[in-house]
Coordinates of C-alpha atoms in Angstrom, one line a residue:
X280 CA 93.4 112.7 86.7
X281 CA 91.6 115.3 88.6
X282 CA 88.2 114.2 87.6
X283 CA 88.8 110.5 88.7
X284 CA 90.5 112.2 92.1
X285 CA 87.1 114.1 92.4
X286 CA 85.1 110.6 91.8
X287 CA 87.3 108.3 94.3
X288 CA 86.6 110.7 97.2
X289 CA 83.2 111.5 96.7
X290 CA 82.9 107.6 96.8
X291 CA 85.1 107.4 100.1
X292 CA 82.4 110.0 101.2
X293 CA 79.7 108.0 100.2
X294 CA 80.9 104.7 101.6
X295 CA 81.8 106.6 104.8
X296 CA 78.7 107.9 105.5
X297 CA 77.1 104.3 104.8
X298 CA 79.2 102.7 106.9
X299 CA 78.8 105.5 110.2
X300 CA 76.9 102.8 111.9
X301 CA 80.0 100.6 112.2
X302 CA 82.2 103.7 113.6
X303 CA 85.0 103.0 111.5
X304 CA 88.4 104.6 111.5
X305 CA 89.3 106.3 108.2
X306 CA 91.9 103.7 107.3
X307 CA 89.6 100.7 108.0
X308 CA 87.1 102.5 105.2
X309 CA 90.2 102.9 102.8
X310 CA 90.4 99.2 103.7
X311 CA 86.8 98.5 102.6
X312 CA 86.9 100.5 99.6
X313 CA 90.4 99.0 98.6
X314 CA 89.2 95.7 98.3
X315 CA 85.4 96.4 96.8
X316 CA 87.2 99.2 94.1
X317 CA 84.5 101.2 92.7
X318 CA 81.3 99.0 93.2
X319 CA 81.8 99.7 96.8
X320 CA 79.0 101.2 97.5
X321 CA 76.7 98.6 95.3
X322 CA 78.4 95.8 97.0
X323 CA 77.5 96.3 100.7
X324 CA 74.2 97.9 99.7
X325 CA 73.3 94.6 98.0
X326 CA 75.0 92.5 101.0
X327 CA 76.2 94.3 104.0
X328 CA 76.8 91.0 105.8
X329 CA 79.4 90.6 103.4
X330 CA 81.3 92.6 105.6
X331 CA 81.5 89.9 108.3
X332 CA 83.4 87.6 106.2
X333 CA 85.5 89.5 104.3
X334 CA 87.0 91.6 107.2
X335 CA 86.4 89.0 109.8
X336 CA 88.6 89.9 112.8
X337 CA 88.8 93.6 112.2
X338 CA 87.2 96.3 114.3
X339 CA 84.1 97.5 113.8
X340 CA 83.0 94.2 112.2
X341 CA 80.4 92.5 114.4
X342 CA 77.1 91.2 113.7
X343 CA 74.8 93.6 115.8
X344 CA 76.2 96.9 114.0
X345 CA 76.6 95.6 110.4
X346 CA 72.7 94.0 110.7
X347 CA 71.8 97.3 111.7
X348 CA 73.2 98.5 109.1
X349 CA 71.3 95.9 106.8
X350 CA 68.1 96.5 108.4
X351 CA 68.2 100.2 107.7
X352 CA 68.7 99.1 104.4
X353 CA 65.8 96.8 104.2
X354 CA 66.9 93.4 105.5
X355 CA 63.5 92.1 106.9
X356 CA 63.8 90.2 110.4
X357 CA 63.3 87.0 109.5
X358 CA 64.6 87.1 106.1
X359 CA 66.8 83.9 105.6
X360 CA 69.9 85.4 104.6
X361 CA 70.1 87.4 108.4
X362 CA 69.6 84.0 109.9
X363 CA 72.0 82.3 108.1
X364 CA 74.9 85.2 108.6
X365 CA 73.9 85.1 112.1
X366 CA 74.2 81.5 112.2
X367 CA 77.5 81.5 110.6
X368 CA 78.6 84.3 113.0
X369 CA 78.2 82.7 116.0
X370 CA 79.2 79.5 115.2
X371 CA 82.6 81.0 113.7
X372 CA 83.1 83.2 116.8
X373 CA 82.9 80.4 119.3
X374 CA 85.2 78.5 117.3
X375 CA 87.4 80.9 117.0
X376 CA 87.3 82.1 120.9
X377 CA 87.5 78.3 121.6
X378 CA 90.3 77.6 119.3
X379 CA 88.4 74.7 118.1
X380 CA 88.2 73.5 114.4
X381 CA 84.2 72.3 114.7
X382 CA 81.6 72.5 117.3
X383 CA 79.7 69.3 118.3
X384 CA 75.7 69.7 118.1
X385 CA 75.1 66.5 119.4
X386 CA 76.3 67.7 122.5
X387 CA 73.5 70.0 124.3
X388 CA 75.7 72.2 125.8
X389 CA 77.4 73.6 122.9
X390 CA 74.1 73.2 121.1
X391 CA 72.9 75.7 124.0
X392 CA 75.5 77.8 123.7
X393 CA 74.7 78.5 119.8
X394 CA 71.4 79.1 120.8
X395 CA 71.7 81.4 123.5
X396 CA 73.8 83.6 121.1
X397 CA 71.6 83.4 118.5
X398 CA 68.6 84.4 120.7
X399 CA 70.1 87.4 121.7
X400 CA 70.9 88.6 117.7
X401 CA 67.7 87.3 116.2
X402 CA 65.2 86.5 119.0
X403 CA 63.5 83.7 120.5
X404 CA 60.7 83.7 117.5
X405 CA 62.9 83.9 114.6
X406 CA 65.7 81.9 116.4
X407 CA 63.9 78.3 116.6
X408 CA 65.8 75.1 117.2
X409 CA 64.4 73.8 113.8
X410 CA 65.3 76.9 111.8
X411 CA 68.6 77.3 113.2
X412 CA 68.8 73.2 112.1
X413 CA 68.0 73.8 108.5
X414 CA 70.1 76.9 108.7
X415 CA 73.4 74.9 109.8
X416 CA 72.5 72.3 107.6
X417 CA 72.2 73.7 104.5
X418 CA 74.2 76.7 104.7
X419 CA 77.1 77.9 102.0
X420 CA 79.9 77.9 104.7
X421 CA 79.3 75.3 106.9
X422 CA 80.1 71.6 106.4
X423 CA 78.3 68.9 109.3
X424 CA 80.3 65.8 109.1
X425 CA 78.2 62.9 110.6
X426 CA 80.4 60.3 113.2
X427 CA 79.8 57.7 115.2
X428 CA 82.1 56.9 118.4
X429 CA 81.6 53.8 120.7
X430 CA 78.0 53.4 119.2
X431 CA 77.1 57.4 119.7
X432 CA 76.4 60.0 116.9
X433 CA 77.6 63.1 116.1
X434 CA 77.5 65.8 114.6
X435 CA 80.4 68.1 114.5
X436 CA 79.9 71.3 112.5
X437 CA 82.6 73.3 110.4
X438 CA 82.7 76.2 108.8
X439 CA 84.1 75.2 105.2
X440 CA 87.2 77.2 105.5
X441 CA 88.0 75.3 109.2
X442 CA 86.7 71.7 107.1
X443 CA 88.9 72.7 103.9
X444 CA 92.2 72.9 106.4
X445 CA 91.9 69.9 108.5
X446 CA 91.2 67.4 105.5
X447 CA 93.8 69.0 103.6
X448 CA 96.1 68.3 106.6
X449 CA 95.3 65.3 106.9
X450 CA 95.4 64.0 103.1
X451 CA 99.0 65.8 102.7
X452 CA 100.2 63.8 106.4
X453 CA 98.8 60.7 104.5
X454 CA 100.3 60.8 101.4
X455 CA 103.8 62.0 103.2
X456 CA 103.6 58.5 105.4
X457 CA 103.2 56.1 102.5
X458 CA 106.1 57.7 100.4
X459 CA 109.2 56.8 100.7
X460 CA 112.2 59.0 102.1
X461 CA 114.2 61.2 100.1
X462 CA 117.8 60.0 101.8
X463 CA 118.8 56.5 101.2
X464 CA 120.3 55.4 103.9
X465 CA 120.9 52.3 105.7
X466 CA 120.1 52.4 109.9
X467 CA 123.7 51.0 109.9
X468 CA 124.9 54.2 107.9
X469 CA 122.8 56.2 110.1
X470 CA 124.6 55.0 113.3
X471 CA 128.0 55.4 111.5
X472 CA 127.3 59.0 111.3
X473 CA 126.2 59.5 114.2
X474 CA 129.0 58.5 116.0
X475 CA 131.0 61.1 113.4
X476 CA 128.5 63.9 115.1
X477 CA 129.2 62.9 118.4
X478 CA 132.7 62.9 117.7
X479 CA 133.4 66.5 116.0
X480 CA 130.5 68.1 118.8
X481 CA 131.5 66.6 121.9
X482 CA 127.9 65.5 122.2
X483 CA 126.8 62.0 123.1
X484 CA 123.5 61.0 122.4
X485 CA 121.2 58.3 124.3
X486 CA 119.4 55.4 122.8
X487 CA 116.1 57.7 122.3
X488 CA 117.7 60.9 120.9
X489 CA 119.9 58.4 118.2
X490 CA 116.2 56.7 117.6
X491 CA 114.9 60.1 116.8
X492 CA 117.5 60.5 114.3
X493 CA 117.4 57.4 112.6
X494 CA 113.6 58.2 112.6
X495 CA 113.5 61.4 110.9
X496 CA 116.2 60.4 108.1
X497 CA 114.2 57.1 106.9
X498 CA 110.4 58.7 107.2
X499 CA 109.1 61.0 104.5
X500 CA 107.2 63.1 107.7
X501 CA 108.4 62.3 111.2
X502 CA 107.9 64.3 114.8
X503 CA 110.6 65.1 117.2
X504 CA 108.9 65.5 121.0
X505 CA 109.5 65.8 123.9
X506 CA 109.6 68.3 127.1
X507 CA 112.7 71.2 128.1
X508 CA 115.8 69.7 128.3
X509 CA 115.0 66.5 126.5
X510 CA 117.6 67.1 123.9
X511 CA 115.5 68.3 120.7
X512 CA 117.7 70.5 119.8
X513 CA 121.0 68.5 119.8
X514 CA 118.7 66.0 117.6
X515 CA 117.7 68.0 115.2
X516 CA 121.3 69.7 115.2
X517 CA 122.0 65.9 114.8
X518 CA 120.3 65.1 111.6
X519 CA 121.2 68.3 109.8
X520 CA 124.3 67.6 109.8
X521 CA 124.0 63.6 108.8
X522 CA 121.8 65.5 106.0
X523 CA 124.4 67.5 104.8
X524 CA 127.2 64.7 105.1
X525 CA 125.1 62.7 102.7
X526 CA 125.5 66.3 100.1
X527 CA 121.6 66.7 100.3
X528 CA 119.8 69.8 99.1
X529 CA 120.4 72.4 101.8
X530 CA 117.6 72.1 104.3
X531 CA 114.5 74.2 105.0
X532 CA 114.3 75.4 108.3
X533 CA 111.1 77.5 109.7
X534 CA 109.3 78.7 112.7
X535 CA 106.2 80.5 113.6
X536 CA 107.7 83.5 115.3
X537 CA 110.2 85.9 114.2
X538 CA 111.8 85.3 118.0
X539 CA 111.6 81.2 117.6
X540 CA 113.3 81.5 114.0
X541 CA 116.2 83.1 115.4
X542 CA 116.3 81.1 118.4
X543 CA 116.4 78.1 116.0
X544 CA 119.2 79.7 113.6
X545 CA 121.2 80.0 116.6
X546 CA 120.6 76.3 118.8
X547 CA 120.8 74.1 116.0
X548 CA 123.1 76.1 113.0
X549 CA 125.6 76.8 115.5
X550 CA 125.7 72.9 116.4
X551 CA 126.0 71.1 113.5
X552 CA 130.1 71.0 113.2
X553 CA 130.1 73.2 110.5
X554 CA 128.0 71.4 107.9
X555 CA 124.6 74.0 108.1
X556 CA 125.7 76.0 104.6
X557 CA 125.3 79.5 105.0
X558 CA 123.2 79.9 102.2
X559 CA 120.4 78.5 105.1
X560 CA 118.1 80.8 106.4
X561 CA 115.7 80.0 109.0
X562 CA 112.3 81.9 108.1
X563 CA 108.8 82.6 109.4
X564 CA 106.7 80.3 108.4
X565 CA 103.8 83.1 107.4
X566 CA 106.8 84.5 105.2
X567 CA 107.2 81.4 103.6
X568 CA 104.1 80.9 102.7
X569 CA 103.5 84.5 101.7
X570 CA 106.2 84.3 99.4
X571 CA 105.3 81.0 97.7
X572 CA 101.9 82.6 97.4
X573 CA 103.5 85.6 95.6
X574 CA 105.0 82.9 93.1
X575 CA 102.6 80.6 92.3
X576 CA 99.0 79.7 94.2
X577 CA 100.0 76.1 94.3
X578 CA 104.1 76.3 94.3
X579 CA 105.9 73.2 95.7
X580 CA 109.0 74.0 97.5
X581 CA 111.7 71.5 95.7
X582 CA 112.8 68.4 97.4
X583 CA 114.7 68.8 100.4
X584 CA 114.5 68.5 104.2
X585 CA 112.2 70.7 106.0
X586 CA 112.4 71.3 110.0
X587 CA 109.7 73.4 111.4
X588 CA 110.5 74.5 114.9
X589 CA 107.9 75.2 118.0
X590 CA 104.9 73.3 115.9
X591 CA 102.6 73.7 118.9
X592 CA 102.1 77.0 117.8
X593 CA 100.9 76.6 114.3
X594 CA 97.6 76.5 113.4
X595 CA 95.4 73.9 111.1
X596 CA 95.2 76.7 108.3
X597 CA 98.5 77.4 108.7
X598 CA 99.5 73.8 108.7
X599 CA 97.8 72.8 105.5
X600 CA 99.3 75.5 103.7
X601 CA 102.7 74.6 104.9
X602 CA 102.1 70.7 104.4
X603 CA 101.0 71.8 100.8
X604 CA 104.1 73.7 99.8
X605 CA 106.2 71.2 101.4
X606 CA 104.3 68.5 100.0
X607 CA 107.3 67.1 98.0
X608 CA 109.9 67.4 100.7
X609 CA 110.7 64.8 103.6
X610 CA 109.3 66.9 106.8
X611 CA 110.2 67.2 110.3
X612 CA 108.1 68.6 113.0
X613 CA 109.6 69.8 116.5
X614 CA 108.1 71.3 119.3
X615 CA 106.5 70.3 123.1
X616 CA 103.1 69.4 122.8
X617 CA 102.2 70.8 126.3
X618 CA 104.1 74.3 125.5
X619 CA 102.0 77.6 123.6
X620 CA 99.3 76.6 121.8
X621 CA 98.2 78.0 118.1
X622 CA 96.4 81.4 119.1
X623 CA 93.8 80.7 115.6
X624 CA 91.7 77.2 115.7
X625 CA 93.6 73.9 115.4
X626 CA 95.9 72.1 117.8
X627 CA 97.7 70.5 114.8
X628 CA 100.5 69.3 116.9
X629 CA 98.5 67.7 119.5
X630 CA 96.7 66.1 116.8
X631 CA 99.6 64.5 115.5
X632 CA 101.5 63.2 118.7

């Protein structure tokens, strides 16, 4: 025990001292030798751009001091691999800064806009339009989707993770529309029980709000919209309780935010004339998915309803992953699409109304 105590820390040493250039905080080395384990040091010697996407986000982690870090190693200027993690860099950053799943390099001003950034990493010589070209186009994490709109082509650009997300999104919202609901019910029923909510709550609902609940009981994935004060939460309050009445699985209600779970535990539990079962707790949805990754990479939450509150907010890859594990359950999505927007890449919502 001593002797492997002795080893570990003269590798933290070791790793520190390689990694000065960076200016790192202890932890974030703890961080970096966490994940590598012993072959640390062999692992960002062999790669130091590796760095980039493994603790992308984190401080310390930009291109200009990890490539000097590779070029003290012996990454030559116009080696291939500093152009490509350069390319990747930038075009990842703007995204991200832009909150934009893919960048259009048909159009000359973002196309300028890669370039500029890429001038100042690499330089004018090494950064040519033709190299950065074959760098985008055949690079490992990048995907260019060819499209043509009122006769024009494009080109939009993805990085594969960004790509992955959206088509995953997409395929799951597909499936979800061409399968059938999980409640059987009649629009006739529907109306029946509405008029039971509106008796027991005191609530009357218009012709749209009723609409919006016959909607989201017959459709496999449906979207409740609609500005402050439009009465959202008295329909989803609404079809809860029709759910419930009809002795359906208990629902599955989430939210981005700790603040909008509880917000949506209290607006729409409380209003459901006592048919929201206790046993109904309203979670993050980066808890939920944390805990079905925990489980099983590709769990399936069992059939039921699931309500996702303040969808503006989510993100594509957080979208995917929750259309994923909610793949087998009839969804509905709530929020404002002119309220908070996702802070990572992807105005899902948007997208979808």
């Amino acid at each position: 025990k001593i002797v492997t105590t002795l080893v570990n820390g003269r590798m933290k040493k070791s790793v520190g001292n390689l990694l000065k250039l960076l200016n790192l905080k202890p932890s974030m080395i703890d961080k970096v030798q966490n994940k590598y384990g012993r072959d640390a040091l062999d692992i960002i010697k062999k790669n130091p751009y590796r760095l980039l996407r493994d603790f992308a986000g984190e401080y310390g982690f930009h291109f200009e001091n990890v490539d000097k870090l590779a070029l003290q190693l012996g990454e030559k200027p116009d080696s291939q691999r500093r152009i490509d993690e350069a390319v990747y860099y930038v075009i990842s950053k703007q995204l991200q800064e832009g909150g934009h799943l893919c960048i259009d390099l048909s159009d000359s001003t973002q196309f300028n806009a890669i370039m500029t950034a890429l001038v100042g990493k690499l330089s004018a010589t090494i950064a040519s339009t033709s190299v950065v070209h074959s760098a985008i186009t055949n690079h490992e994490y990048l995907v260019v989707v060819p499209y043509d709109t009122d006769g024009y082509p494009h080109q939009f650009c993805y990085t594969s993770d960004s790509y992955l997300h959206e088509t995953m999104a997409a395929d799951y919202i597909n499936s979800m529309r061409n399968a059938r609901p999980l409640l059987a019910k009649s629009r006739d029923d529907i109306l029946l029980e509405i008029e039971d909510f509106e008796l027991m709550s005191g609530t009357q609902l218009d012709d749209i709000q009723k609409e919006a609940v016959i909607t989201s009981l017959q459709n496999r994935v449906s979207i409740i919209t609609g500005g402050p004060g439009c009465g959202k939460t008295t329909v989803v309050a609404c079809v809860l309780f029709v759910w419930r009445r009809c002795h359906m699985p208990d629902p599955v209600l989430s939210a981005p935010t700790g603040l909008a779970a509880k917000r949506m535990r209290d607006a729409v539990l409380s209003n459901t004339c006592g048919y929201a079962s206790e046993k109904i707790v309203v979670k993050t949805i980066a808890r939920r998915l944390a805990e079905a990754k925990t489980k099983d990479d590709y769990h399936r939450h069992e059939p039921t309803l699931a309500v996702i509150d303040e969808t503006s907010m989510v993100n594509m890859a957080d979208a995917a992953g929750m259309l994923r594990l909610f793949s087998g359950c009839q969804v509905v999505f709530v929020g404002d699409a002119d309220q908070l927007p996702a802070i990572d890449p992807g105005d899902f919502f948007s997208d979808l109304c």
